[in-house]
Amino acid sequence: MSGKKASPLLPSHNAGGSPRRSPVSSPGVYSPHGSEPMRRTGSGGSRSDKGRDDYFGGASGNGNDVEKHHGLYENVKQQVEITPNLPEQKTNKKTMGPAFIIPIWIALSSAVILYNKYLYSNLNYPYPIFITSYHLGCAALGTRVLRATTNLMDGLDKIEMTQELYLKSILPIGVLFSGSLILSNTAYLTLSVSFIQMLKAFTPVAILLISAIFKLQVLTSRLVMIVLLISTGCALAAYGELHFEMFGFLCQVSAVAFESSRLVMIQILLQGLKMDPLCSLHYYAPVCAIINACFLPFTEGLAPFQEYMRIGPLIMISNAAVAFGLNVAAVFLIGAAGGLVLTLAGVFKDILLISSSVIFFGSSITSIQIFGYSLALGGMVAYKTASK
C-alpha cells in the first residue's frame, strides 16, 4: 500500500526487516492468554531480531542500546494484553411479556385500592394522611434498597439532578402529588370504591383542559366531543349514585384536579427528562412523605400511632408492600405494552374494581351509573386513540 505505513502493536517482520501485518486469527478460535506470548508467523516461520530492533528504535551497533531495546520488547510482550477486534455482543434483556405482566399489574393495582378501603372501613382505621405518609416513607426506603441491590434503578444514572432542578421542578410536582394522594385517600372514607372509579374517568378531561390553558394542547373538534362524552358519562354516574356524599365527592374531584395538574407540570417542568415510575418515586417519595407528615399533628394527631398495634405490623407492612409492588410492576408494564394496551388494561381494571366493590363491600350501583360509566370508558379509549 502507498501512503502512511500502519504500525501494529507487535508487528512481524520478514527477513529484510520491513514490517508487515500479521494475519488476524479467526474470532471463533482466538482467545488471549494473559502473559503467554501471542505467536506470530513471519517469513520462513521465524522472527527477525533485526526487524524487532528496528521497530523499537533500530540497532545502531551499540550493544547496550540493542540490549536495552531487547529488554523493552520482552517487557511489552509479557505485559500487553492483545484483545481481538470482535464485534460487540449485545446482551439480550429479558423482559416480561404483556400476557404475564398485565394481570400482575391489574391484581396489584386493584389490591392497593381494596386493601386501603378494607383498612379504612372494615378495620376502622380512618387515617388517610398517615397511610399516605407511611406508604411514601416505605417507598423512599424501598427505592434506595433497590438502587443498592438491583439494576431496576439504573435509570437514575441518566438523570442529572441538581439542587436547582429539585427545588424548581421536583418539589412543586411533589406538592401536587402529595395533595392528590391525601385527597383521594380521604374520599375513600365516605364514598364507595365503585363511585370513586367512575369519577376517576374524568381525569383525561381535566388533563385536556389544563393542557389547553397552558397552550400545550389544541382542542380540536374531535377532542371537544371526547370531553363532552366523558363529562356526560361522569355526570350520569354521579347522578345515579344512591349514597352521594358531598364532602367525599369534593375530595375526589379535587384529587383528580391535583393529579391532572401534576401530570401537566411534569410535561412542562421535566420536559425531555424521562423517568420511569420507580425513578420518579425515588425523587418524589421523600419530599411527599415529609409534606404529608407536616399535616399529621393538625389533622389526625397521635391517634394513628396509638391504633397501629391494634391493626398489627403484619397488615401494615403488607399494605405498604403491595403499594410498592405496584410501582415495580409499572416499570415492567411500560416496557412490555403500548399506550392503547395500557388504556384497555386500565379500563378492565376499573370494571374489575367496581365488580369487586359490589361483591366484597356491598356497594350498590344503578343502571344509570352503568350507562354513564360506559360512556366515560368509551370516551377514555377514544381519547387515547386520538392522542396517538
Tab-separated table of C-alpha atoms in Angstrom:
chain	number	residue	atom	x	y	z
A	1	MET	CA	0.000	0.000	0.000
A	2	SER	CA	1.201	3.563	-0.685
A	3	GLY	CA	0.950	6.379	1.809
A	4	LYS	CA	1.302	6.000	5.573
A	5	LYS	CA	2.501	2.695	6.948
A	6	ALA	CA	0.428	1.093	9.661
A	7	SER	CA	2.389	0.453	12.844
A	8	PRO	CA	0.922	-2.578	14.568
A	9	LEU	CA	1.401	-3.126	18.294
A	10	LEU	CA	3.627	-6.198	17.934
A	11	PRO	CA	4.491	-6.484	14.224
A	12	SER	CA	6.049	-9.385	12.379
A	13	HIS	CA	8.947	-8.746	10.050
A	14	ASN	CA	10.306	-10.523	7.064
A	15	ALA	CA	13.921	-11.371	6.552
A	16	GLY	CA	14.657	-7.925	5.119
A	17	GLY	CA	13.459	-6.180	8.245
A	18	SER	CA	10.418	-4.448	6.640
A	19	PRO	CA	7.309	-4.685	8.843
A	20	ARG	CA	4.155	-6.362	7.683
A	21	ARG	CA	0.799	-7.080	9.345
A	22	SER	CA	0.213	-10.480	10.747
A	23	PRO	CA	-2.903	-12.278	9.655
A	24	VAL	CA	-5.895	-11.797	12.004
A	25	SER	CA	-6.852	-15.004	13.693
A	26	SER	CA	-10.389	-16.279	13.479
A	27	PRO	CA	-12.677	-14.751	16.131
A	28	GLY	CA	-14.156	-18.175	16.700
A	29	VAL	CA	-10.894	-19.758	17.849
A	30	TYR	CA	-8.796	-16.934	19.258
A	31	SER	CA	-8.695	-16.064	22.953
A	32	PRO	CA	-5.992	-14.107	24.775
A	33	HIS	CA	-3.859	-15.962	27.347
A	34	GLY	CA	-2.638	-13.206	29.683
A	35	SER	CA	1.137	-13.167	29.756
A	36	GLU	CA	1.564	-16.058	27.304
A	37	PRO	CA	3.150	-14.572	24.158
A	38	MET	CA	0.990	-14.434	21.075
A	39	ARG	CA	2.508	-16.476	18.260
A	40	ARG	CA	3.044	-14.607	15.006
A	41	THR	CA	4.440	-16.041	11.815
A	42	GLY	CA	6.993	-14.194	9.730
A	43	SER	CA	8.794	-15.299	6.575
A	44	GLY	CA	10.038	-18.818	6.906
A	45	GLY	CA	8.223	-19.236	10.246
A	46	SER	CA	10.991	-17.355	12.223
A	47	ARG	CA	11.011	-13.916	13.888
A	48	SER	CA	13.661	-11.441	12.727
A	49	ASP	CA	15.624	-9.851	15.539
A	50	LYS	CA	16.777	-7.143	13.164
A	51	GLY	CA	13.205	-6.152	12.312
A	52	ARG	CA	12.323	-6.203	16.009
A	53	ASP	CA	15.231	-3.926	16.867
A	54	ASP	CA	14.362	-1.580	14.004
A	55	TYR	CA	10.802	-1.224	15.346
A	56	PHE	CA	11.965	-0.340	18.867
A	57	GLY	CA	14.484	2.255	17.747
A	58	GLY	CA	16.848	0.421	15.427
A	59	ALA	CA	20.171	-1.365	16.091
A	60	SER	CA	22.835	1.274	15.994
A	61	GLY	CA	25.723	-1.065	16.523
A	62	ASN	CA	25.844	-0.121	20.203
A	63	GLY	CA	25.496	-3.321	22.233
A	64	ASN	CA	23.973	-1.538	25.208
A	65	ASP	CA	21.235	0.002	23.074
A	66	VAL	CA	20.419	-3.342	21.494
A	67	GLU	CA	20.223	-4.992	24.899
A	68	LYS	CA	18.046	-2.161	26.229
A	69	HIS	CA	15.575	-2.391	23.320
A	70	HIS	CA	15.538	-6.165	23.604
A	71	GLY	CA	14.531	-5.870	27.279
A	72	LEU	CA	11.800	-3.340	26.377
A	73	TYR	CA	10.428	-5.689	23.755
A	74	GLU	CA	10.305	-8.630	26.154
A	75	ASN	CA	8.600	-6.478	28.801
A	76	VAL	CA	5.909	-5.255	26.371
A	77	LYS	CA	5.449	-8.764	25.031
A	78	GLN	CA	4.673	-10.083	28.501
A	79	GLN	CA	2.506	-7.236	29.819
A	80	VAL	CA	0.391	-6.059	26.884
A	81	GLU	CA	-2.887	-7.925	26.583
A	82	ILE	CA	-3.979	-8.134	22.987
A	83	THR	CA	-7.748	-8.073	22.554
A	84	PRO	CA	-9.187	-9.259	19.264
A	85	ASN	CA	-11.322	-6.784	17.363
A	86	LEU	CA	-14.530	-8.750	17.760
A	87	PRO	CA	-17.968	-7.273	17.073
A	88	GLU	CA	-19.700	-6.070	20.239
A	89	GLN	CA	-22.095	-8.659	21.513
A	90	LYS	CA	-25.358	-7.195	22.759
A	91	THR	CA	-26.845	-8.783	25.806
A	92	ASN	CA	-30.470	-9.623	25.323
A	93	LYS	CA	-32.513	-8.149	28.138
A	94	LYS	CA	-35.243	-10.442	29.260
A	95	THR	CA	-38.495	-8.564	29.509
A	96	MET	CA	-41.805	-9.833	30.751
A	97	GLY	CA	-44.472	-10.347	28.114
A	98	PRO	CA	-47.733	-8.366	28.257
A	99	ALA	CA	-49.743	-11.544	28.918
A	100	PHE	CA	-47.711	-12.065	32.102
A	101	ILE	CA	-47.196	-8.559	33.500
A	102	ILE	CA	-50.639	-7.041	32.736
A	103	PRO	CA	-52.548	-9.451	35.048
A	104	ILE	CA	-49.949	-8.818	37.772
A	105	TRP	CA	-50.352	-5.049	37.392
A	106	ILE	CA	-54.158	-5.279	37.413
A	107	ALA	CA	-54.077	-7.510	40.509
A	108	LEU	CA	-51.704	-5.204	42.414
A	109	SER	CA	-53.497	-2.024	41.355
A	110	SER	CA	-56.847	-3.429	42.455
A	111	ALA	CA	-55.343	-4.855	45.643
A	112	VAL	CA	-53.965	-1.459	46.735
A	113	ILE	CA	-57.371	0.234	46.446
A	114	LEU	CA	-59.347	-2.614	48.005
A	115	TYR	CA	-56.779	-3.077	50.784
A	116	ASN	CA	-56.935	0.626	51.686
A	117	LYS	CA	-60.735	0.591	51.667
A	118	TYR	CA	-60.688	-2.514	53.896
A	119	LEU	CA	-58.264	-0.763	56.252
A	120	TYR	CA	-60.377	2.406	56.452
A	121	SER	CA	-63.816	0.833	56.697
A	122	ASN	CA	-63.679	-2.771	57.896
A	123	LEU	CA	-60.767	-2.372	60.311
A	124	ASN	CA	-61.901	1.113	61.355
A	125	TYR	CA	-58.550	2.799	60.741
A	126	PRO	CA	-59.662	6.148	59.213
A	127	TYR	CA	-56.285	7.856	58.905
A	128	PRO	CA	-55.590	8.503	55.206
A	129	ILE	CA	-52.875	11.125	55.782
A	130	PHE	CA	-50.904	8.753	57.987
A	131	ILE	CA	-51.375	5.907	55.483
A	132	THR	CA	-50.092	8.005	52.581
A	133	SER	CA	-47.126	9.249	54.639
A	134	TYR	CA	-46.383	5.680	55.710
A	135	HIS	CA	-46.573	4.364	52.130
A	136	LEU	CA	-44.310	7.121	50.818
A	137	GLY	CA	-41.780	6.627	53.609
A	138	CYS	CA	-41.615	2.907	52.810
A	139	ALA	CA	-41.333	3.750	49.093
A	140	ALA	CA	-38.415	6.130	49.740
A	141	LEU	CA	-36.635	3.379	51.654
A	142	GLY	CA	-37.562	0.685	49.123
A	143	THR	CA	-36.237	2.573	46.086
A	144	ARG	CA	-32.907	3.070	47.824
A	145	VAL	CA	-32.668	-0.613	48.677
A	146	LEU	CA	-33.389	-1.461	45.027
A	147	ARG	CA	-30.760	1.064	43.974
A	148	ALA	CA	-28.133	-0.720	46.047
A	149	THR	CA	-29.125	-4.315	45.239
A	150	THR	CA	-30.643	-4.428	41.723
A	151	ASN	CA	-30.433	-2.764	38.300
A	152	LEU	CA	-34.073	-1.600	38.368
A	153	MET	CA	-32.920	1.902	39.330
A	154	ASP	CA	-30.247	2.250	36.631
A	155	GLY	CA	-32.345	4.975	35.025
A	156	LEU	CA	-31.082	7.320	37.755
A	157	ASP	CA	-27.636	7.237	36.105
A	158	LYS	CA	-29.069	9.090	33.086
A	159	ILE	CA	-30.614	11.872	35.196
A	160	GLU	CA	-28.512	14.868	36.153
A	161	MET	CA	-30.337	16.021	39.275
A	162	THR	CA	-29.221	19.395	40.575
A	163	GLN	CA	-30.395	21.365	43.595
A	164	GLU	CA	-31.991	23.956	41.310
A	165	LEU	CA	-33.861	21.300	39.326
A	166	TYR	CA	-35.023	19.631	42.534
A	167	LEU	CA	-36.341	22.862	44.081
A	168	LYS	CA	-37.944	24.269	40.915
A	169	SER	CA	-39.375	21.048	39.476
A	170	ILE	CA	-39.402	18.041	41.805
A	171	LEU	CA	-40.653	19.978	44.852
A	172	PRO	CA	-43.737	21.616	43.241
A	173	ILE	CA	-44.640	18.369	41.469
A	174	GLY	CA	-44.213	16.567	44.786
A	175	VAL	CA	-46.624	19.012	46.461
A	176	LEU	CA	-49.271	18.245	43.812
A	177	PHE	CA	-48.609	14.510	44.146
A	178	SER	CA	-48.971	14.747	47.925
A	179	GLY	CA	-52.254	16.642	47.632
A	180	SER	CA	-53.607	14.117	45.140
A	181	LEU	CA	-52.802	11.183	47.434
A	182	ILE	CA	-54.256	12.790	50.567
A	183	LEU	CA	-57.498	13.873	48.885
A	184	SER	CA	-58.081	10.601	47.027
A	185	ASN	CA	-57.484	8.528	50.163
A	186	THR	CA	-59.776	10.806	52.181
A	187	ALA	CA	-62.545	10.233	49.623
A	188	TYR	CA	-62.490	6.501	50.420
A	189	LEU	CA	-63.727	7.280	53.933
A	190	THR	CA	-67.167	8.302	52.677
A	191	LEU	CA	-67.536	7.147	49.055
A	192	SER	CA	-67.748	3.660	47.601
A	193	VAL	CA	-64.891	2.234	45.546
A	194	SER	CA	-67.188	1.882	42.541
A	195	PHE	CA	-68.257	5.545	42.593
A	196	ILE	CA	-64.662	6.776	43.017
A	197	GLN	CA	-63.527	4.745	39.999
A	198	MET	CA	-66.324	6.285	37.944
A	199	LEU	CA	-65.224	9.780	38.953
A	200	LYS	CA	-61.610	8.987	38.043
A	201	ALA	CA	-62.729	8.573	34.438
A	202	PHE	CA	-62.882	12.381	34.343
A	203	THR	CA	-59.063	12.599	34.584
A	204	PRO	CA	-58.433	12.761	30.785
A	205	VAL	CA	-60.854	15.699	30.550
A	206	ALA	CA	-59.046	17.550	33.325
A	207	ILE	CA	-55.688	16.914	31.632
A	208	LEU	CA	-57.003	18.208	28.307
A	209	LEU	CA	-58.459	21.365	29.838
A	210	ILE	CA	-55.348	22.182	31.892
A	211	SER	CA	-53.120	21.484	28.864
A	212	ALA	CA	-55.261	23.847	26.793
A	213	ILE	CA	-54.916	26.568	29.452
A	214	PHE	CA	-51.110	26.270	29.288
A	215	LYS	CA	-51.319	26.098	25.462
A	216	LEU	CA	-49.844	22.608	25.359
A	217	GLN	CA	-52.871	21.133	23.616
A	218	VAL	CA	-55.058	22.444	20.828
A	219	LEU	CA	-58.695	21.497	21.388
A	220	THR	CA	-59.827	20.086	18.064
A	221	SER	CA	-63.462	19.298	17.349
A	222	ARG	CA	-62.773	15.608	17.982
A	223	LEU	CA	-61.233	16.326	21.390
A	224	VAL	CA	-64.169	18.557	22.313
A	225	MET	CA	-66.558	15.693	21.501
A	226	ILE	CA	-64.468	13.371	23.699
A	227	VAL	CA	-64.602	15.904	26.548
A	228	LEU	CA	-68.373	16.107	26.260
A	229	LEU	CA	-68.729	12.319	26.098
A	230	ILE	CA	-66.624	11.673	29.218
A	231	SER	CA	-68.204	14.585	31.102
A	232	THR	CA	-71.722	13.340	30.325
A	233	GLY	CA	-70.792	9.831	31.434
A	234	CYS	CA	-69.317	11.028	34.746
A	235	ALA	CA	-72.303	13.304	35.366
A	236	LEU	CA	-74.700	10.372	34.865
A	237	ALA	CA	-72.588	8.218	37.185
A	238	ALA	CA	-72.768	10.904	39.886
A	239	TYR	CA	-76.491	11.427	39.333
A	240	GLY	CA	-77.199	7.725	39.719
A	241	GLU	CA	-75.187	7.347	42.954
A	242	LEU	CA	-77.565	6.196	45.729
A	243	HIS	CA	-75.279	7.180	48.606
A	244	PHE	CA	-73.970	10.516	47.402
A	245	GLU	CA	-71.830	12.384	49.945
A	246	MET	CA	-70.753	15.922	49.075
A	247	PHE	CA	-67.533	16.021	51.143
A	248	GLY	CA	-66.194	12.817	49.606
A	249	PHE	CA	-67.274	13.966	46.145
A	250	LEU	CA	-65.387	17.262	46.505
A	251	CYS	CA	-62.310	15.432	47.809
A	252	GLN	CA	-62.236	13.090	44.817
A	253	VAL	CA	-62.862	15.857	42.276
A	254	SER	CA	-60.053	17.880	43.879
A	255	ALA	CA	-57.803	14.801	43.792
A	256	VAL	CA	-58.451	14.477	40.052
A	257	ALA	CA	-57.568	18.165	39.604
A	258	PHE	CA	-54.327	17.767	41.597
A	259	GLU	CA	-53.311	14.615	39.734
A	260	SER	CA	-54.060	16.130	36.329
A	261	SER	CA	-52.088	19.264	37.238
A	262	ARG	CA	-49.190	17.070	38.349
A	263	LEU	CA	-49.120	15.246	35.015
A	264	VAL	CA	-49.198	18.516	33.083
A	265	MET	CA	-46.466	20.023	35.294
A	266	ILE	CA	-44.282	17.003	34.600
A	267	GLN	CA	-44.642	17.747	30.900
A	268	ILE	CA	-43.740	21.422	31.447
A	269	LEU	CA	-41.050	21.285	34.131
A	270	LEU	CA	-39.369	17.984	33.298
A	271	GLN	CA	-39.519	18.237	29.525
A	272	GLY	CA	-37.002	15.858	27.964
A	273	LEU	CA	-36.175	14.256	31.319
A	274	LYS	CA	-37.503	10.716	31.111
A	275	MET	CA	-38.114	8.940	34.403
A	276	ASP	CA	-39.805	5.583	34.876
A	277	PRO	CA	-42.213	5.146	37.840
A	278	LEU	CA	-39.505	3.864	40.193
A	279	CYS	CA	-37.081	6.698	39.423
A	280	SER	CA	-39.906	9.210	39.885
A	281	LEU	CA	-40.786	7.609	43.201
A	282	HIS	CA	-37.130	7.796	44.238
A	283	TYR	CA	-37.266	11.603	44.000
A	284	TYR	CA	-40.902	12.308	44.931
A	285	ALA	CA	-41.418	9.891	47.832
A	286	PRO	CA	-39.149	11.604	50.416
A	287	VAL	CA	-40.488	15.125	49.827
A	288	CYS	CA	-44.117	13.900	49.729
A	289	ALA	CA	-43.680	11.889	52.931
A	290	ILE	CA	-42.302	14.971	54.709
A	291	ILE	CA	-45.107	17.216	53.401
A	292	ASN	CA	-47.789	14.739	54.461
A	293	ALA	CA	-46.171	14.258	57.863
A	294	CYS	CA	-46.352	18.014	58.443
A	295	PHE	CA	-50.158	17.819	58.278
A	296	LEU	CA	-50.407	14.949	60.752
A	297	PRO	CA	-50.248	16.956	64.022
A	298	PHE	CA	-53.073	19.246	62.860
A	299	THR	CA	-55.353	16.589	61.395
A	300	GLU	CA	-55.006	13.086	62.802
A	301	GLY	CA	-52.640	13.707	65.704
A	302	LEU	CA	-51.290	10.731	67.621
A	303	ALA	CA	-54.326	8.507	67.000
A	304	PRO	CA	-52.768	6.597	64.046
A	305	PHE	CA	-49.745	5.653	66.161
A	306	GLN	CA	-51.915	4.618	69.106
A	307	GLU	CA	-54.058	2.412	66.866
A	308	TYR	CA	-51.117	0.929	64.959
A	309	MET	CA	-50.615	-2.048	67.253
A	310	ARG	CA	-54.328	-2.822	67.204
A	311	ILE	CA	-54.156	-3.274	63.441
A	312	GLY	CA	-50.875	-5.179	63.718
A	313	PRO	CA	-47.491	-4.845	61.946
A	314	LEU	CA	-48.308	-7.696	59.537
A	315	ILE	CA	-51.253	-5.881	57.977
A	316	MET	CA	-49.489	-2.520	57.890
A	317	ILE	CA	-46.279	-3.875	56.367
A	318	SER	CA	-48.110	-5.987	53.784
A	319	ASN	CA	-50.263	-2.979	52.875
A	320	ALA	CA	-47.150	-0.890	52.155
A	321	ALA	CA	-45.527	-3.816	50.305
A	322	VAL	CA	-48.491	-4.148	47.925
A	323	ALA	CA	-48.364	-0.404	47.190
A	324	PHE	CA	-44.628	-0.549	46.486
A	325	GLY	CA	-45.004	-3.697	44.386
A	326	LEU	CA	-47.436	-1.802	42.163
A	327	ASN	CA	-44.718	0.734	41.301
A	328	VAL	CA	-42.252	-2.052	40.473
A	329	ALA	CA	-44.828	-3.748	38.234
A	330	ALA	CA	-45.490	-0.431	36.470
A	331	VAL	CA	-41.851	-0.312	35.298
A	332	PHE	CA	-42.157	-3.698	33.557
A	333	LEU	CA	-45.629	-2.842	32.255
A	334	ILE	CA	-44.445	0.304	30.455
A	335	GLY	CA	-41.699	-1.672	28.704
A	336	ALA	CA	-43.985	-4.538	27.721
A	337	ALA	CA	-47.126	-2.860	26.370
A	338	GLY	CA	-48.120	0.065	24.169
A	339	GLY	CA	-50.249	3.049	25.141
A	340	LEU	CA	-53.582	1.706	23.886
A	341	VAL	CA	-52.987	-1.650	25.574
A	342	LEU	CA	-52.306	0.169	28.851
A	343	THR	CA	-55.533	2.131	28.471
A	344	LEU	CA	-57.575	-1.011	27.814
A	345	ALA	CA	-55.878	-2.717	30.780
A	346	GLY	CA	-56.857	0.259	32.927
A	347	VAL	CA	-60.445	0.045	31.725
A	348	PHE	CA	-60.569	-3.656	32.568
A	349	LYS	CA	-59.051	-2.914	35.990
A	350	ASP	CA	-61.735	-0.290	36.708
A	351	ILE	CA	-64.513	-2.694	35.737
A	352	LEU	CA	-62.932	-5.352	37.957
A	353	LEU	CA	-62.709	-2.896	40.848
A	354	ILE	CA	-66.339	-1.867	40.520
A	355	SER	CA	-67.399	-5.516	40.452
A	356	SER	CA	-65.202	-6.290	43.472
A	357	SER	CA	-66.655	-3.328	45.355
A	358	VAL	CA	-70.151	-4.705	44.805
A	359	ILE	CA	-69.130	-8.227	45.847
A	360	PHE	CA	-66.880	-7.534	48.853
A	361	PHE	CA	-68.200	-4.239	50.244
A	362	GLY	CA	-71.847	-4.473	49.213
A	363	SER	CA	-71.716	-1.302	47.105
A	364	SER	CA	-74.852	-0.658	45.096
A	365	ILE	CA	-74.753	0.619	41.516
A	366	THR	CA	-77.679	1.668	39.364
A	367	SER	CA	-78.405	1.189	35.689
A	368	ILE	CA	-77.898	4.926	35.132
A	369	GLN	CA	-74.379	4.640	36.589
A	370	ILE	CA	-73.581	1.659	34.380
A	371	PHE	CA	-74.733	3.542	31.298
A	372	GLY	CA	-72.871	6.718	32.291
A	373	TYR	CA	-69.679	4.870	33.097
A	374	SER	CA	-69.845	3.022	29.780
A	375	LEU	CA	-69.953	6.382	28.006
A	376	ALA	CA	-66.978	7.609	30.031
A	377	LEU	CA	-64.951	4.474	29.267
A	378	GLY	CA	-65.708	4.835	25.560
A	379	GLY	CA	-64.505	8.419	25.749
A	380	MET	CA	-61.286	7.344	27.501
A	381	VAL	CA	-60.455	4.856	24.744
A	382	ALA	CA	-61.276	7.458	22.090
A	383	TYR	CA	-59.024	9.962	23.859
A	384	LYS	CA	-56.131	7.544	23.825
A	385	THR	CA	-56.507	6.758	20.133
A	386	ALA	CA	-56.879	10.465	19.313
A	387	SER	CA	-53.711	11.403	21.188
A	388	LYS	CA	-51.520	8.842	19.363
